[in-house]
Tab-separated table of C-alpha atoms and ligand atoms in Angstrom:
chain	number	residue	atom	x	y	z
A	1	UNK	CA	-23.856	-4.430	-22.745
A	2	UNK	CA	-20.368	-5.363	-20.765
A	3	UNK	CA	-21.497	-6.728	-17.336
A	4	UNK	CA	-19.858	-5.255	-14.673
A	5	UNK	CA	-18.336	-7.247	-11.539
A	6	UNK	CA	-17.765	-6.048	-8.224
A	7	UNK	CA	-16.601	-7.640	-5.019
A	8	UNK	CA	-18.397	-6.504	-1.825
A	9	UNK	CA	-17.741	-7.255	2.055
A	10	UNK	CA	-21.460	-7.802	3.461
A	11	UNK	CA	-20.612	-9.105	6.604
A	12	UNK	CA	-17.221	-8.805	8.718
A	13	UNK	CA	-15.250	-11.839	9.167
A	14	UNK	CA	-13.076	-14.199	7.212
A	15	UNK	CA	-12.157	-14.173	3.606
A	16	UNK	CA	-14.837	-16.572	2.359
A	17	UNK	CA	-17.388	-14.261	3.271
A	18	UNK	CA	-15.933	-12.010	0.332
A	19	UNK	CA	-18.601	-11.880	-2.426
A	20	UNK	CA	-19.332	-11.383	-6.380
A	21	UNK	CA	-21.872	-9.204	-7.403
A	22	UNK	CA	-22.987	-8.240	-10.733
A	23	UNK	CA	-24.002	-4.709	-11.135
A	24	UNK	CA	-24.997	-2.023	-13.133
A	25	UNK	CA	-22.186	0.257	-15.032
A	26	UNK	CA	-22.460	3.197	-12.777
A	27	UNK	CA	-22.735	6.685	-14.717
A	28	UNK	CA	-19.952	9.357	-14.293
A	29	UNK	CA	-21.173	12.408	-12.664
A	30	UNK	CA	-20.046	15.801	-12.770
A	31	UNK	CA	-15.946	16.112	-12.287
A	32	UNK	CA	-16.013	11.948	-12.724
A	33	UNK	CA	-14.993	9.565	-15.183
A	34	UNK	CA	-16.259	6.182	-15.581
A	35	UNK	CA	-12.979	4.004	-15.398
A	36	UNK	CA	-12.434	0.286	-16.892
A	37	UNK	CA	-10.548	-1.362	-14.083
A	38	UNK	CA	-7.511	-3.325	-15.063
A	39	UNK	CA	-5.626	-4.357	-12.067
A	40	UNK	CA	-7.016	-3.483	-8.403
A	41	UNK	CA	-3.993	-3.626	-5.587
A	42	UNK	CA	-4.804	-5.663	-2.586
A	43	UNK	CA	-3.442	-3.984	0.442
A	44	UNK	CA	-3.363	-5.085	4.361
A	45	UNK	CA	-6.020	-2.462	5.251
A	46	UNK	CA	-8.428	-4.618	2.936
A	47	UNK	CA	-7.888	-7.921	4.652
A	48	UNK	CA	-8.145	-5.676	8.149
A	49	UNK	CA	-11.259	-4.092	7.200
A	50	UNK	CA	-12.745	-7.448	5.856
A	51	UNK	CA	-12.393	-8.852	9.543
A	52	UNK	CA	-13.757	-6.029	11.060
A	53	UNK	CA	-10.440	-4.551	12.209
A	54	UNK	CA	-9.405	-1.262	12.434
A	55	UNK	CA	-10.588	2.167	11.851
A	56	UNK	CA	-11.963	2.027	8.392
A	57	UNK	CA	-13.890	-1.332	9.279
A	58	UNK	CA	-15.743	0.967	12.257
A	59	UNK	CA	-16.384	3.779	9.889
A	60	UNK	CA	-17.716	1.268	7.058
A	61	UNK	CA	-19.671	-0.853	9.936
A	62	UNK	CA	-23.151	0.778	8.507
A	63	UNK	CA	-22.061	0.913	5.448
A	64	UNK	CA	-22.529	-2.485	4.204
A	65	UNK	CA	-22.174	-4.011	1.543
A	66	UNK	CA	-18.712	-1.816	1.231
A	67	UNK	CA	-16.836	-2.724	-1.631
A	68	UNK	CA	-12.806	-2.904	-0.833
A	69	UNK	CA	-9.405	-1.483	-2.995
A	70	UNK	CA	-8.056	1.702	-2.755
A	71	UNK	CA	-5.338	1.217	-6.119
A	72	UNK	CA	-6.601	0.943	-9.388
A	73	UNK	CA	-5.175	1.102	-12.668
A	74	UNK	CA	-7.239	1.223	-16.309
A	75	UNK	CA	-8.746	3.029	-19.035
A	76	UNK	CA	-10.931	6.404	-19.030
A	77	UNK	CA	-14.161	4.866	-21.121
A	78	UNK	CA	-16.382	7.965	-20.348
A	79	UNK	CA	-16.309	10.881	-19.288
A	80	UNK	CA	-18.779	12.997	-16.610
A	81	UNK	CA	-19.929	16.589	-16.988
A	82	UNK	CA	-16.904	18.897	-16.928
A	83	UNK	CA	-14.282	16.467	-16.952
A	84	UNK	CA	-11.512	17.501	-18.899
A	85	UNK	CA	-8.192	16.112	-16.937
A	86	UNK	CA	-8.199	12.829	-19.219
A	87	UNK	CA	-9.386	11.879	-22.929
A	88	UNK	CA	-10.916	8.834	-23.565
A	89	UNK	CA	-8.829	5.554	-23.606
A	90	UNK	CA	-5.645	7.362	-21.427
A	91	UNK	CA	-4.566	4.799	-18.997
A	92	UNK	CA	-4.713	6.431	-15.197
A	93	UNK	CA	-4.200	4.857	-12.168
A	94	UNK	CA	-4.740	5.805	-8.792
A	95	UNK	CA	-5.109	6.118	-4.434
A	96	UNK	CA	-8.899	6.552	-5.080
A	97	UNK	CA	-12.005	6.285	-2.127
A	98	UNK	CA	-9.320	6.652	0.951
A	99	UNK	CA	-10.290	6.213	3.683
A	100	UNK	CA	-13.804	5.941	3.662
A	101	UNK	CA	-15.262	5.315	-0.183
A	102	UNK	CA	-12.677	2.729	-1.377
A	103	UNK	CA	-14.199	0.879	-4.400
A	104	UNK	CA	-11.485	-0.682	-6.359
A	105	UNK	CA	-12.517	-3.956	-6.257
A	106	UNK	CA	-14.304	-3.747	-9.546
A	107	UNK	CA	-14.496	-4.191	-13.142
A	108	UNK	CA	-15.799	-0.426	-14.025
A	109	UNK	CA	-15.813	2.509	-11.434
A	110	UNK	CA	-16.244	6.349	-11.495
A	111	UNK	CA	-13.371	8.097	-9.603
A	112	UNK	CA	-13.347	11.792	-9.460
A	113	UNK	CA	-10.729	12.789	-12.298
A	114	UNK	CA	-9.283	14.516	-9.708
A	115	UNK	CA	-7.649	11.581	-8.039
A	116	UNK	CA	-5.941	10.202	-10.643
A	117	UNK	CA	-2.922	10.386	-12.738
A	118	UNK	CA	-2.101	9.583	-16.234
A	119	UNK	CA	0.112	6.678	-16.704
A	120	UNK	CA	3.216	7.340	-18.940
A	121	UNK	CA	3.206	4.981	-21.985
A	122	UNK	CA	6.189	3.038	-21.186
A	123	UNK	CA	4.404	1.585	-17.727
A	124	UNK	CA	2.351	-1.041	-17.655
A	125	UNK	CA	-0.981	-0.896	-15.703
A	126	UNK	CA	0.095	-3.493	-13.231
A	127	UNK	CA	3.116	-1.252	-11.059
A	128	UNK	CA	0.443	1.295	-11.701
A	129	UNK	CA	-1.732	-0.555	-9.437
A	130	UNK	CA	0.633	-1.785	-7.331
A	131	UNK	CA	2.478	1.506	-6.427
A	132	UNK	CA	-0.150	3.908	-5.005
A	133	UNK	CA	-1.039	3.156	-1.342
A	134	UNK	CA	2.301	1.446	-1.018
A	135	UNK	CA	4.760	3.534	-2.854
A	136	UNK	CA	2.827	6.820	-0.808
A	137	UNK	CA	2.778	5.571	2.407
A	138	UNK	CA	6.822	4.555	1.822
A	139	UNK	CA	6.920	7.957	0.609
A	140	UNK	CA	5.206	9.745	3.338
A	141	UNK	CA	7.414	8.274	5.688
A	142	UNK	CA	10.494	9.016	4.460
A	143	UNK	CA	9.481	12.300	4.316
A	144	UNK	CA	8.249	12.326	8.295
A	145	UNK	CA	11.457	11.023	9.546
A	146	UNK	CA	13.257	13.930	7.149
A	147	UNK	CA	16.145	11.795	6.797
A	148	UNK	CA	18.830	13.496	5.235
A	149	UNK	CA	21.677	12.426	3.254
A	150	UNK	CA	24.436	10.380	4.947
A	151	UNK	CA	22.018	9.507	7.517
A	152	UNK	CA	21.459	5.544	9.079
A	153	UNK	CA	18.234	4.306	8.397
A	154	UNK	CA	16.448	0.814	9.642
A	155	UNK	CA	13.352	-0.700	7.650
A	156	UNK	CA	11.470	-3.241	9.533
A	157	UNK	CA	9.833	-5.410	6.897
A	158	UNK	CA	12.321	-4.648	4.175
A	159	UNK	CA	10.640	-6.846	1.790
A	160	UNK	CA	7.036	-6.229	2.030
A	161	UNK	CA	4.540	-3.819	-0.630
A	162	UNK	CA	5.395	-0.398	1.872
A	163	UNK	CA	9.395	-2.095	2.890
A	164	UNK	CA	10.679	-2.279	-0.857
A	165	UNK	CA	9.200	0.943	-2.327
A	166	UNK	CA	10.784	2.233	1.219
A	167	UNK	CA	14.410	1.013	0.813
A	168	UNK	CA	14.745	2.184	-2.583
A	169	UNK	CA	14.110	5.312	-2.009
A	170	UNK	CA	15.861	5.559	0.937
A	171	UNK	CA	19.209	4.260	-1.097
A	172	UNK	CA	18.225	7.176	-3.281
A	173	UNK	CA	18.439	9.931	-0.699
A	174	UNK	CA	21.747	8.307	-0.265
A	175	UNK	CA	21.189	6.924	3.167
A	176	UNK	CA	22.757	4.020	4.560
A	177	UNK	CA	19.756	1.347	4.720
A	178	UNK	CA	19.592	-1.889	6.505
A	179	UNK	CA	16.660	-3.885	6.475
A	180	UNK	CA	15.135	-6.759	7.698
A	181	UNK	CA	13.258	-9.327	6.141
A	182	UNK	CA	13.299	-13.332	6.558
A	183	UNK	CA	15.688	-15.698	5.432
A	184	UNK	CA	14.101	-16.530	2.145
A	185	UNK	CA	14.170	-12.761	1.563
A	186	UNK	CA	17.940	-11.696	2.093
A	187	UNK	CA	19.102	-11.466	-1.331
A	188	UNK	CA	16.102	-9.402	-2.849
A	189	UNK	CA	16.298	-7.048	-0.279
A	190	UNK	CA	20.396	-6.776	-0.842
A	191	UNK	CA	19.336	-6.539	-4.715
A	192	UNK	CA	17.336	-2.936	-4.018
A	193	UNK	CA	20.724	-1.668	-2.242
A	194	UNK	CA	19.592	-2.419	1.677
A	195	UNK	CA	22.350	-4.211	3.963
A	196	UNK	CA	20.318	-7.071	4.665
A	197	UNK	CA	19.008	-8.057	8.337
A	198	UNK	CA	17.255	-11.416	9.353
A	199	UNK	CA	14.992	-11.067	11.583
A	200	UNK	CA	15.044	-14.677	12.456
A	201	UNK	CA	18.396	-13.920	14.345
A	202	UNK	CA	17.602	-12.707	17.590
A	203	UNK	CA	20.676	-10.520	17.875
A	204	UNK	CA	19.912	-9.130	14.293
A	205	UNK	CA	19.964	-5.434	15.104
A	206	UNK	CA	23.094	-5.771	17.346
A	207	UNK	CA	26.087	-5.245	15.510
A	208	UNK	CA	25.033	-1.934	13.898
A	209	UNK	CA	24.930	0.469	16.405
A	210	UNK	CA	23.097	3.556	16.688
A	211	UNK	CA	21.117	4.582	13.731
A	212	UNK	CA	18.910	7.822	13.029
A	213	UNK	CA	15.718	6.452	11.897
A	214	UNK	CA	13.738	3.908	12.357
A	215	UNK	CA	10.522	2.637	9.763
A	216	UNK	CA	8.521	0.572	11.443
A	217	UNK	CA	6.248	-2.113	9.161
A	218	UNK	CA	6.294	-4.278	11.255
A	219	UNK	CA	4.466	-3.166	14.035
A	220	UNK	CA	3.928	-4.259	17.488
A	221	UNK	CA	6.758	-6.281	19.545
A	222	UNK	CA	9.090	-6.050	16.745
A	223	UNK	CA	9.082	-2.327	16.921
A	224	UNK	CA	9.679	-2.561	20.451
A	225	UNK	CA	12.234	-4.959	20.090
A	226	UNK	CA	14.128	-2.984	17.559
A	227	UNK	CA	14.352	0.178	19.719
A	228	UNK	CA	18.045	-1.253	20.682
A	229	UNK	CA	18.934	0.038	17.649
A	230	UNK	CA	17.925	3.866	18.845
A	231	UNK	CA	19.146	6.518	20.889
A	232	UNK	CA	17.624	9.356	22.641
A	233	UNK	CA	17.306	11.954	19.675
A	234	UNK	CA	16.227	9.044	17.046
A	235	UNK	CA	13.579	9.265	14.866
A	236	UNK	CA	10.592	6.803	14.727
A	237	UNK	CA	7.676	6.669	12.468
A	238	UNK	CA	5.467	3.398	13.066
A	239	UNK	CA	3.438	2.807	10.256
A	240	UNK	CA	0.941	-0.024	11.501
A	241	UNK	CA	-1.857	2.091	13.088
A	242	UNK	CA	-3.255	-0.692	15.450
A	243	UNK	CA	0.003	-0.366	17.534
A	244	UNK	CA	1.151	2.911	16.785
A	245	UNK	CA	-0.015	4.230	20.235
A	246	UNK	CA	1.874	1.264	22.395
A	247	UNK	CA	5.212	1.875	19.875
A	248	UNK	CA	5.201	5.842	20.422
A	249	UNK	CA	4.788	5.328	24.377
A	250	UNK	CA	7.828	2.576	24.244
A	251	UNK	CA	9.893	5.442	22.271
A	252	UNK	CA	9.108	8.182	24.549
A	253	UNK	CA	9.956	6.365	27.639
A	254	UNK	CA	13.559	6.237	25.716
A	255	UNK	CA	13.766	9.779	24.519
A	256	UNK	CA	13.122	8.433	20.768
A	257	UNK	CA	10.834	10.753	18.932
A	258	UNK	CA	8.155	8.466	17.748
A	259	UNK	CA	5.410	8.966	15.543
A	260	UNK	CA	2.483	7.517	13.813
A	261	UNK	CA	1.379	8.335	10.503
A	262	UNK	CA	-1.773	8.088	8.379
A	263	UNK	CA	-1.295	7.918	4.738
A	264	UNK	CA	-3.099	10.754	2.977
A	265	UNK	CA	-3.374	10.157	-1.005
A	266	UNK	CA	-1.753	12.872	-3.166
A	267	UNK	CA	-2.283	12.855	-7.433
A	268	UNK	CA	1.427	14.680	-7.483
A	269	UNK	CA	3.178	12.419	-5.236
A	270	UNK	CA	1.499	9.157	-7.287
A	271	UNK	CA	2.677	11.563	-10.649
A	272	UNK	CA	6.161	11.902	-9.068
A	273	UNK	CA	6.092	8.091	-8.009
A	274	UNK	CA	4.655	6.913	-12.082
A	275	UNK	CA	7.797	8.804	-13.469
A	276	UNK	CA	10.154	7.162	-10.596
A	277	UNK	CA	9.158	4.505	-12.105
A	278	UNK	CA	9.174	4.994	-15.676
A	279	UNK	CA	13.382	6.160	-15.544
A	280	UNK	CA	14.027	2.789	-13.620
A	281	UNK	CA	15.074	4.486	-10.378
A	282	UNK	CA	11.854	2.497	-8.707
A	283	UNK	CA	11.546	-1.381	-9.744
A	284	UNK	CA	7.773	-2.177	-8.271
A	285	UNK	CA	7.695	-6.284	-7.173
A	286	UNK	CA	4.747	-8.112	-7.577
A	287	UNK	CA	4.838	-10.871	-6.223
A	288	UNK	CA	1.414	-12.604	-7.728
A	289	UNK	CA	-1.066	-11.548	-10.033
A	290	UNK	CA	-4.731	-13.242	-9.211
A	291	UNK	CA	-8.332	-13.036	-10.998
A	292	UNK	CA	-10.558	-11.268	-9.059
A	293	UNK	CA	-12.831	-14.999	-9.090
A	294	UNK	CA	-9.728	-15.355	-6.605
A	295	UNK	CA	-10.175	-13.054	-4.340
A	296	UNK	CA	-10.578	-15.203	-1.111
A	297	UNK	CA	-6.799	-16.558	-2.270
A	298	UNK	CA	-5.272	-13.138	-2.729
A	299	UNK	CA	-6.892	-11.887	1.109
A	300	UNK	CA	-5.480	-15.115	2.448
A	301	UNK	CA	-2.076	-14.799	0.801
A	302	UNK	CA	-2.273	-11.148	1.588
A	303	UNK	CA	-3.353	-11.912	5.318
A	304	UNK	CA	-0.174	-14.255	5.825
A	305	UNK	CA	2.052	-10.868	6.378
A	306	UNK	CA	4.518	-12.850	3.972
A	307	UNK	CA	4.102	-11.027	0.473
A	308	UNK	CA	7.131	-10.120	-1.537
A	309	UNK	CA	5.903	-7.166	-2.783
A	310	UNK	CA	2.381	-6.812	-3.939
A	311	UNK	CA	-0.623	-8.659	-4.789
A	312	UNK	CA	-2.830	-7.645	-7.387
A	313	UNK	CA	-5.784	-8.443	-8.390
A	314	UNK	CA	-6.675	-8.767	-12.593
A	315	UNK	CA	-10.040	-7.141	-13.002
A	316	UNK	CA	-10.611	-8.490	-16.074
A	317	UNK	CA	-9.648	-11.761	-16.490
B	1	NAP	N1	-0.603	4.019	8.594
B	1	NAP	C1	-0.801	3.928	7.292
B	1	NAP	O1	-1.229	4.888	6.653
B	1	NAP	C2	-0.460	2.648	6.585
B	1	NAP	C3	-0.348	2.638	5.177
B	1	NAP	C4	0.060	1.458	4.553
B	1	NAP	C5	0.324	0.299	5.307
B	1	NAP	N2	0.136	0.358	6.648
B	1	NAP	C6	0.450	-0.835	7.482
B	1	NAP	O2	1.871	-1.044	7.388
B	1	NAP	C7	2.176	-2.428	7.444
B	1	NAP	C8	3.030	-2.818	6.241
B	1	NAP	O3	2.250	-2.707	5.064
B	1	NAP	P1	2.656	-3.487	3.743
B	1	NAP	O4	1.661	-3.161	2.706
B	1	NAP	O5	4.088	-3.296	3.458
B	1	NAP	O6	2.449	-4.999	4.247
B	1	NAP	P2	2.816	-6.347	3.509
B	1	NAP	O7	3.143	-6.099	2.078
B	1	NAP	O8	1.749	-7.335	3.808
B	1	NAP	O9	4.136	-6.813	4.277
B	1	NAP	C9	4.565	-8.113	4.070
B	1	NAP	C10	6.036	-8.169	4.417
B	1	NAP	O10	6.232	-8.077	5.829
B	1	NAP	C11	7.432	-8.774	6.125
B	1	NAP	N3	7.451	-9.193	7.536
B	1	NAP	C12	6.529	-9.919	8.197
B	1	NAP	N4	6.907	-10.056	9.498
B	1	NAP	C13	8.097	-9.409	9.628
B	1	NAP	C14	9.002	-9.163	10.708
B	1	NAP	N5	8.761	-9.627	11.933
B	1	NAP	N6	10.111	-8.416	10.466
B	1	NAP	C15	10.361	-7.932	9.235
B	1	NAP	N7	9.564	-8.132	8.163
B	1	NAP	C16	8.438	-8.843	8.363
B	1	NAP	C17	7.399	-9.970	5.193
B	1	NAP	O11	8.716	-10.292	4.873
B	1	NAP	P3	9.273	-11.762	5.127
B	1	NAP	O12	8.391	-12.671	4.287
B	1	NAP	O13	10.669	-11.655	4.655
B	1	NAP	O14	9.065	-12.032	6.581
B	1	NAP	C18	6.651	-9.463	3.961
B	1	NAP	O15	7.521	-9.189	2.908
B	1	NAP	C19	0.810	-3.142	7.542
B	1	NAP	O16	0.527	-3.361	8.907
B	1	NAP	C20	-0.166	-2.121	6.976
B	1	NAP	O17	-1.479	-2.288	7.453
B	1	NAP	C21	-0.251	1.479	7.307
């Protein structure tokens, strides 16, 4: 009998408090399947919700032990009554548990079929995991700001697991894309077809102009910062939720339409995303791969706001 690893927050607070457990192999019910883990993303709502921060940590306060990770990737092992989206051993990958049941963080996991997607052959199981949250939420943005061929768009945090997914498929809508990203970070952001902007230069934003859209990843007093770049009529979408509220009352007060945005998991859009993908028009970074033994490493690293990309954690290893 396989044993079956999972890592649960039992108390709020720093990484270290993170914890192993060994569990039963849970049984797939009806409409599940029972799911081999291979890679579980690490995202900044985990390392949030591990310190207690934010919605999902309020919702989840009676809830513990709460087991993070809302991207998986694996292998279908079993199969619950009436599931017939998968067969056995199809890889699938997926934005599973959001907001409230989250689960990734484990070696084997049932996930209603209906939240996953099957993972074309010539992808490997790590972009799967590291595209879902990420790759949606750049998605979902995008598509709030409904920028539109031709237009100028700014990316704050260019380089990050949201900022790359972002730029490249803003380049794709054939937008004109700066983005901003640290020093260390200029040429990999030019590389995805963004005119690269560092941050580190106070002046950054000033010599280009007016733009259409803004994507804030950044948050907080960058965002505000960055409004120089906007006019009345400009489009905002702030995507970190603990400032969203002080960012949309900044843009107002400007005429900017600003607007905050919760990412809502969608199989099609994570289909549409897997085959993005698979013809090379999305290249997914990862910066690290960890064990999941490493787990307090991989919130930390996560935690520094300094990724390239995403962190993932190997379920298996
Ligand atoms: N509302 C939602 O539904 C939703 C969904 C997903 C994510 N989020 C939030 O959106 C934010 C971004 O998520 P993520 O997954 O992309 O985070 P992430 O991967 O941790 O972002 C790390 C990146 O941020 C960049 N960065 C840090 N400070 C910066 C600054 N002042 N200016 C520009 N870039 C900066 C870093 O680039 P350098 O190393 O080059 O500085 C790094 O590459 C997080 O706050 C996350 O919680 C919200």
């Amino acid at each position: 009998m396989p044993s079956n690893k999972k890592i649960v927050i039992s108390q709020f607070g720093e990484a270290e408090l993170l914890e192993i457990l060994d569990v039963d192999i849970p049984v797939p019910q009806e409409g599940e399947v029972l799911l081999k883990v291979a890679y579980a993303g690490v995202n900044p709502i985990d390392v949030k919700t591990r310190a207690g921060l934010g919605w999902a940590a309020q919702h989840n306060k009676n809830n513990l032990p709460w087991t993070p990770g809302y991207d998986v990737s694996g292998v279908v092992v079993k199969q619950g009554l009436g599931s017939k989206k998968f067969n056995l051993n199809d890889m699938v990958a997926g934005f599973i548990g959001f907001p409230l049941r989250g689960g990734g963080y484990s070696q084997y996991l049932c996930v209603p079929e209906t939240e996953l997607a099957l993972v074309p052959e010539d992808i490997s199981l790590k972009p799967a995991a590291a595209i879902p949250l990420a790759g949606q939420t750049a998605a979902q943005a995008l598509e709030k700001a409904q920028i539109q061929s031709g237009e100028t768009v700014v990316i704050l945090g260019g380089a990050g697991g949201v900022g790359h997914i972002a730029v490249q498929i803003a380049v794709a809508a054939k937008t004109k894309v700066y983005a901003s990203c640290s020093a260390d970070n200029l040429a990999y952001v030019e590389s995805l077809g963004a005119t690269a902007l560092d941050y580190s230069n106070p002046d950054y934003l000033k010599e280009i102009g007016s733009v259409d859209v803004l994507i804030d990843l950044v948050g907080g007093q960058a965002a505000i910062d960055a409004m120089t770049c906007l006019h009345p009529g400009s489009r905002l979408i702030t995507v970190p939720t603990i400032t969203s509220s002080l960012v949309c009352e900044q843009a107002s007060e400007r005429g900017v339409i600003g607007m905050g945005m919760l990412v809502e998991p969608e199989v099609t859009q994570m289909e549409e995303l897997l085959s993005l993908i698979s013809s090379g028009m999305i290249k997914v970074q990862i910066e690290q791969v960890m064990s999941y033994q490493d787990v307090v490493d991989a919130h930390k690293k996560v935690e520094t706001g300094r990724a390239r990309g995403k962190i993932l954690l190997d379920m298996q290893a």
